[in-house]
mmCIF file of C-alpha atoms in Angstrom:
data_model
loop_
_atom_site.group_PDB
_atom_site.id
_atom_site.type_symbol
_atom_site.label_atom_id
_atom_site.label_comp_id
_atom_site.label_asym_id
_atom_site.label_seq_id
_atom_site.Cartn_x
_atom_site.Cartn_y
_atom_site.Cartn_z
ATOM 1 C CA MET A 1 0.016 -0.025 -0.014
ATOM 2 C CA HIS A 2 1.537 3.265 -1.170
ATOM 3 C CA PRO A 3 -0.887 6.202 -0.843
ATOM 4 C CA ALA A 4 -0.230 9.353 -2.822
ATOM 5 C CA LEU A 5 1.566 12.099 -0.883
ATOM 6 C CA SER A 6 -1.377 14.385 -1.447
ATOM 7 C CA VAL A 7 -3.586 11.871 0.381
ATOM 8 C CA ILE A 8 -1.265 11.862 3.317
ATOM 9 C CA PHE A 9 -1.102 15.643 3.443
ATOM 10 C CA PHE A 10 -4.803 15.908 3.098
ATOM 11 C CA SER A 11 -5.599 13.437 5.845
ATOM 12 C CA THR A 12 -2.979 14.778 8.246
ATOM 13 C CA LEU A 13 -3.493 18.525 7.710
ATOM 14 C CA SER A 14 -7.225 18.661 7.474
ATOM 15 C CA GLY A 15 -7.643 16.131 10.289
ATOM 16 C CA ALA A 16 -5.455 18.244 12.554
ATOM 17 C CA GLY A 17 -7.384 21.371 11.578
ATOM 18 C CA TYR A 18 -10.728 19.874 12.336
ATOM 19 C CA GLY A 19 -9.450 18.397 15.573
ATOM 20 C CA LEU A 20 -8.095 21.786 16.547
ATOM 21 C CA TRP A 21 -11.429 23.400 15.792
ATOM 22 C CA PHE A 22 -13.244 20.735 17.767
ATOM 23 C CA TRP A 23 -11.173 21.166 20.945
ATOM 24 C CA TRP A 24 -11.086 24.934 20.605
ATOM 25 C CA ALA A 25 -14.859 25.138 20.251
ATOM 26 C CA SER A 26 -15.309 22.782 23.247
ATOM 27 C CA SER A 27 -13.357 25.298 25.357
ATOM 28 C CA PHE A 28 -16.369 27.661 25.129
ATOM 29 C CA LEU A 29 -18.822 25.182 26.639
ATOM 30 C CA GLY A 30 -17.482 24.687 30.182
ATOM 31 C CA HIS A 31 -17.437 28.351 31.288
ATOM 32 C CA HIS A 32 -18.103 31.828 30.071
ATOM 33 C CA ARG A 33 -15.103 33.391 28.429
ATOM 34 C CA ASP A 34 -14.480 36.010 25.820
ATOM 35 C CA PHE A 35 -12.183 35.853 22.857
ATOM 36 C CA GLY A 36 -8.515 36.625 23.239
ATOM 37 C CA THR A 37 -5.589 36.828 20.841
ATOM 38 C CA ARG A 38 -4.912 33.088 21.146
ATOM 39 C CA ASP A 39 -8.493 32.387 20.073
ATOM 40 C CA TYR A 40 -8.160 34.340 16.857
ATOM 41 C CA PHE A 41 -4.816 32.667 16.176
ATOM 42 C CA THR A 42 -6.301 29.199 16.905
ATOM 43 C CA LEU A 43 -9.235 29.799 14.577
ATOM 44 C CA ALA A 44 -6.939 31.045 11.827
ATOM 45 C CA LEU A 45 -4.435 28.157 12.234
ATOM 46 C CA GLY A 46 -7.308 25.669 12.042
ATOM 47 C CA ALA A 47 -8.526 27.310 8.807
ATOM 48 C CA VAL A 48 -4.965 27.198 7.357
ATOM 49 C CA LEU A 49 -4.620 23.531 8.202
ATOM 50 C CA VAL A 50 -8.076 22.682 6.832
ATOM 51 C CA ILE A 51 -7.680 24.697 3.644
ATOM 52 C CA SER A 52 -4.165 23.389 3.030
ATOM 53 C CA GLY A 53 -5.428 19.785 3.445
ATOM 54 C CA LEU A 54 -8.432 20.376 1.206
ATOM 55 C CA LEU A 55 -6.296 21.999 -1.497
ATOM 56 C CA SER A 56 -3.796 19.123 -1.379
ATOM 57 C CA SER A 57 -6.709 16.725 -1.872
ATOM 58 C CA THR A 58 -7.403 18.260 -5.271
ATOM 59 C CA LEU A 59 -3.957 17.081 -6.376
ATOM 60 C CA HIS A 60 -5.112 13.460 -6.585
ATOM 61 C CA LEU A 61 -8.263 14.231 -8.575
ATOM 62 C CA GLY A 62 -8.216 12.538 -11.947
ATOM 63 C CA ARG A 63 -10.032 15.258 -13.823
ATOM 64 C CA LYS A 64 -9.726 18.550 -11.998
ATOM 65 C CA GLU A 65 -12.264 20.279 -14.267
ATOM 66 C CA ARG A 66 -14.960 18.042 -12.732
ATOM 67 C CA ALA A 67 -14.165 19.030 -9.133
ATOM 68 C CA TRP A 68 -17.535 20.844 -8.946
ATOM 69 C CA ARG A 69 -19.230 17.461 -9.066
ATOM 70 C CA ALA A 70 -17.796 16.727 -5.597
ATOM 71 C CA PHE A 71 -20.566 18.967 -4.276
ATOM 72 C CA SER A 72 -23.419 17.918 -6.515
ATOM 73 C CA GLN A 73 -23.712 14.209 -5.695
ATOM 74 C CA TRP A 74 -24.082 14.372 -1.866
ATOM 75 C CA ARG A 75 -26.910 11.813 -1.767
ATOM 76 C CA SER A 76 -24.730 8.987 -3.096
ATOM 77 C CA SER A 77 -21.093 9.943 -2.610
ATOM 78 C CA TRP A 78 -19.031 10.174 0.577
ATOM 79 C CA LEU A 79 -16.673 12.543 -1.272
ATOM 80 C CA SER A 80 -19.479 14.851 -2.078
ATOM 81 C CA ARG A 81 -20.800 14.681 1.547
ATOM 82 C CA GLU A 82 -17.365 15.465 2.800
ATOM 83 C CA GLY A 83 -17.105 18.539 0.537
ATOM 84 C CA VAL A 84 -20.471 19.825 1.593
ATOM 85 C CA VAL A 85 -19.849 19.314 5.352
ATOM 86 C CA ALA A 86 -16.307 20.792 5.036
ATOM 87 C CA MET A 87 -17.738 23.962 3.583
ATOM 88 C CA LEU A 88 -20.478 24.080 6.232
ATOM 89 C CA CYS A 89 -17.772 24.024 8.924
ATOM 90 C CA PHE A 90 -16.698 27.519 7.877
ATOM 91 C CA ILE A 91 -20.131 29.012 8.733
ATOM 92 C CA PRO A 92 -19.922 28.570 12.594
ATOM 93 C CA ALA A 93 -16.143 29.062 12.465
ATOM 94 C CA CYS A 94 -16.461 32.431 10.834
ATOM 95 C CA ALA A 95 -19.551 33.310 12.787
ATOM 96 C CA LEU A 96 -17.664 32.816 16.077
ATOM 97 C CA VAL A 97 -15.388 35.699 15.068
ATOM 98 C CA PHE A 98 -18.410 37.997 15.205
ATOM 99 C CA VAL A 99 -19.697 36.591 18.491
ATOM 100 C CA PRO A 100 -16.590 37.068 20.657
ATOM 101 C CA HIS A 101 -18.506 37.538 23.913
ATOM 102 C CA ALA A 102 -19.790 34.699 25.986
ATOM 103 C CA GLY A 103 -23.425 33.806 25.566
ATOM 104 C CA ILE A 104 -25.842 31.234 24.325
ATOM 105 C CA LEU A 105 -25.214 32.085 20.663
ATOM 106 C CA GLN A 106 -21.493 31.454 21.201
ATOM 107 C CA LYS A 107 -22.243 28.015 22.674
ATOM 108 C CA VAL A 108 -24.596 27.063 19.883
ATOM 109 C CA LEU A 109 -22.001 28.045 17.280
ATOM 110 C CA ALA A 110 -19.315 26.158 19.219
ATOM 111 C CA VAL A 111 -21.417 22.955 19.354
ATOM 112 C CA SER A 112 -22.186 23.326 15.634
ATOM 113 C CA LEU A 113 -18.469 23.661 14.830
ATOM 114 C CA MET A 114 -17.680 20.616 16.965
ATOM 115 C CA VAL A 115 -20.328 18.452 15.299
ATOM 116 C CA LEU A 116 -19.507 19.617 11.758
ATOM 117 C CA SER A 117 -15.783 19.127 12.324
ATOM 118 C CA MET A 118 -16.154 15.545 13.383
ATOM 119 C CA ALA A 119 -18.766 14.918 10.721
ATOM 120 C CA THR A 120 -16.207 16.036 8.095
ATOM 121 C CA VAL A 121 -13.578 13.681 9.483
ATOM 122 C CA PHE A 122 -16.136 10.945 9.561
ATOM 123 C CA CYS A 123 -16.968 11.489 5.881
ATOM 124 C CA THR A 124 -13.227 11.450 5.048
ATOM 125 C CA ALA A 125 -12.817 8.145 6.873
ATOM 126 C CA LYS A 126 -15.907 6.690 5.058
ATOM 127 C CA ILE A 127 -14.315 7.586 1.705
ATOM 128 C CA TYR A 128 -11.316 5.433 2.459
ATOM 129 C CA HIS A 129 -13.313 2.758 4.239
ATOM 130 C CA CYS A 130 -15.497 2.209 1.179
ATOM 131 C CA LEU A 131 -12.570 1.708 -1.230
ATOM 132 C CA LYS A 132 -12.636 -1.910 -2.294
ATOM 133 C CA THR A 133 -9.256 -1.528 -4.039
ATOM 134 C CA VAL A 134 -7.396 -1.187 -0.669
ATOM 135 C CA PRO A 135 -8.386 -4.113 1.570
ATOM 136 C CA ALA A 136 -6.485 -2.668 4.575
ATOM 137 C CA TRP A 137 -8.801 0.345 4.601
ATOM 138 C CA ARG A 138 -11.983 -1.823 4.694
ATOM 139 C CA HIS A 139 -11.126 -2.731 8.293
ATOM 140 C CA GLY A 140 -13.556 -1.725 10.982
ATOM 141 C CA THR A 141 -10.987 0.364 12.909
ATOM 142 C CA VAL A 142 -10.403 2.843 9.997
ATOM 143 C CA ILE A 143 -13.233 5.263 11.055
ATOM 144 C CA PRO A 144 -12.352 5.328 14.771
ATOM 145 C CA VAL A 145 -8.638 5.715 14.012
ATOM 146 C CA PHE A 146 -9.351 8.712 11.676
ATOM 147 C CA LEU A 147 -11.506 10.329 14.374
ATOM 148 C CA LEU A 148 -9.035 9.719 17.157
ATOM 149 C CA SER A 149 -6.121 10.866 14.988
ATOM 150 C CA SER A 150 -7.916 14.091 14.281
ATOM 151 C CA LEU A 151 -8.745 14.625 17.941
ATOM 152 C CA TYR A 152 -5.195 13.797 19.122
ATOM 153 C CA SER A 153 -3.392 15.972 16.594
ATOM 154 C CA GLY A 154 -5.860 18.828 17.125
ATOM 155 C CA GLY A 155 -5.462 18.549 20.866
ATOM 156 C CA LEU A 156 -1.719 18.701 20.527
ATOM 157 C CA TRP A 157 -1.950 21.876 18.454
ATOM 158 C CA LEU A 158 -4.339 23.466 20.970
ATOM 159 C CA ALA A 159 -2.113 22.532 23.889
ATOM 160 C CA ALA A 160 0.901 24.028 22.102
ATOM 161 C CA ILE A 161 -0.972 27.251 21.448
ATOM 162 C CA PHE A 162 -2.332 27.688 24.955
ATOM 163 C CA ALA A 163 0.766 26.426 26.808
#
């Protein structure tokens, strides 16, 4: 098994970005706190990781001019679902910038970002899990490993930022 380098970058970078957003958003649930400089940096770093990963994923598309189809077939394709949910993640992430003060709206947006982040990683894992051409990825642990890897790497980034 020799995955393309773009697949490795995509899985690693976007997974870390979504994990970072998950843990960062969860930090708004336990207590009331307002935004600080580290919060803006964390949000931006998550976006850079996610966007870098998503852009690297376009490198292993066979026909790049058909990339728009990745959004149009969400009823039948995990790739399409991933694209749609990945874009939806940016709504609560960007909205949190405009709701920097503690309150119920901040908590709702934080939970939305947490759910959408993990849903995106789940869709990514399902893409690989459904590939019949790579028997090692058809294993039942692929999805939990993707989710845990995202949470671990995102947690490490958040710990490094707030240390």
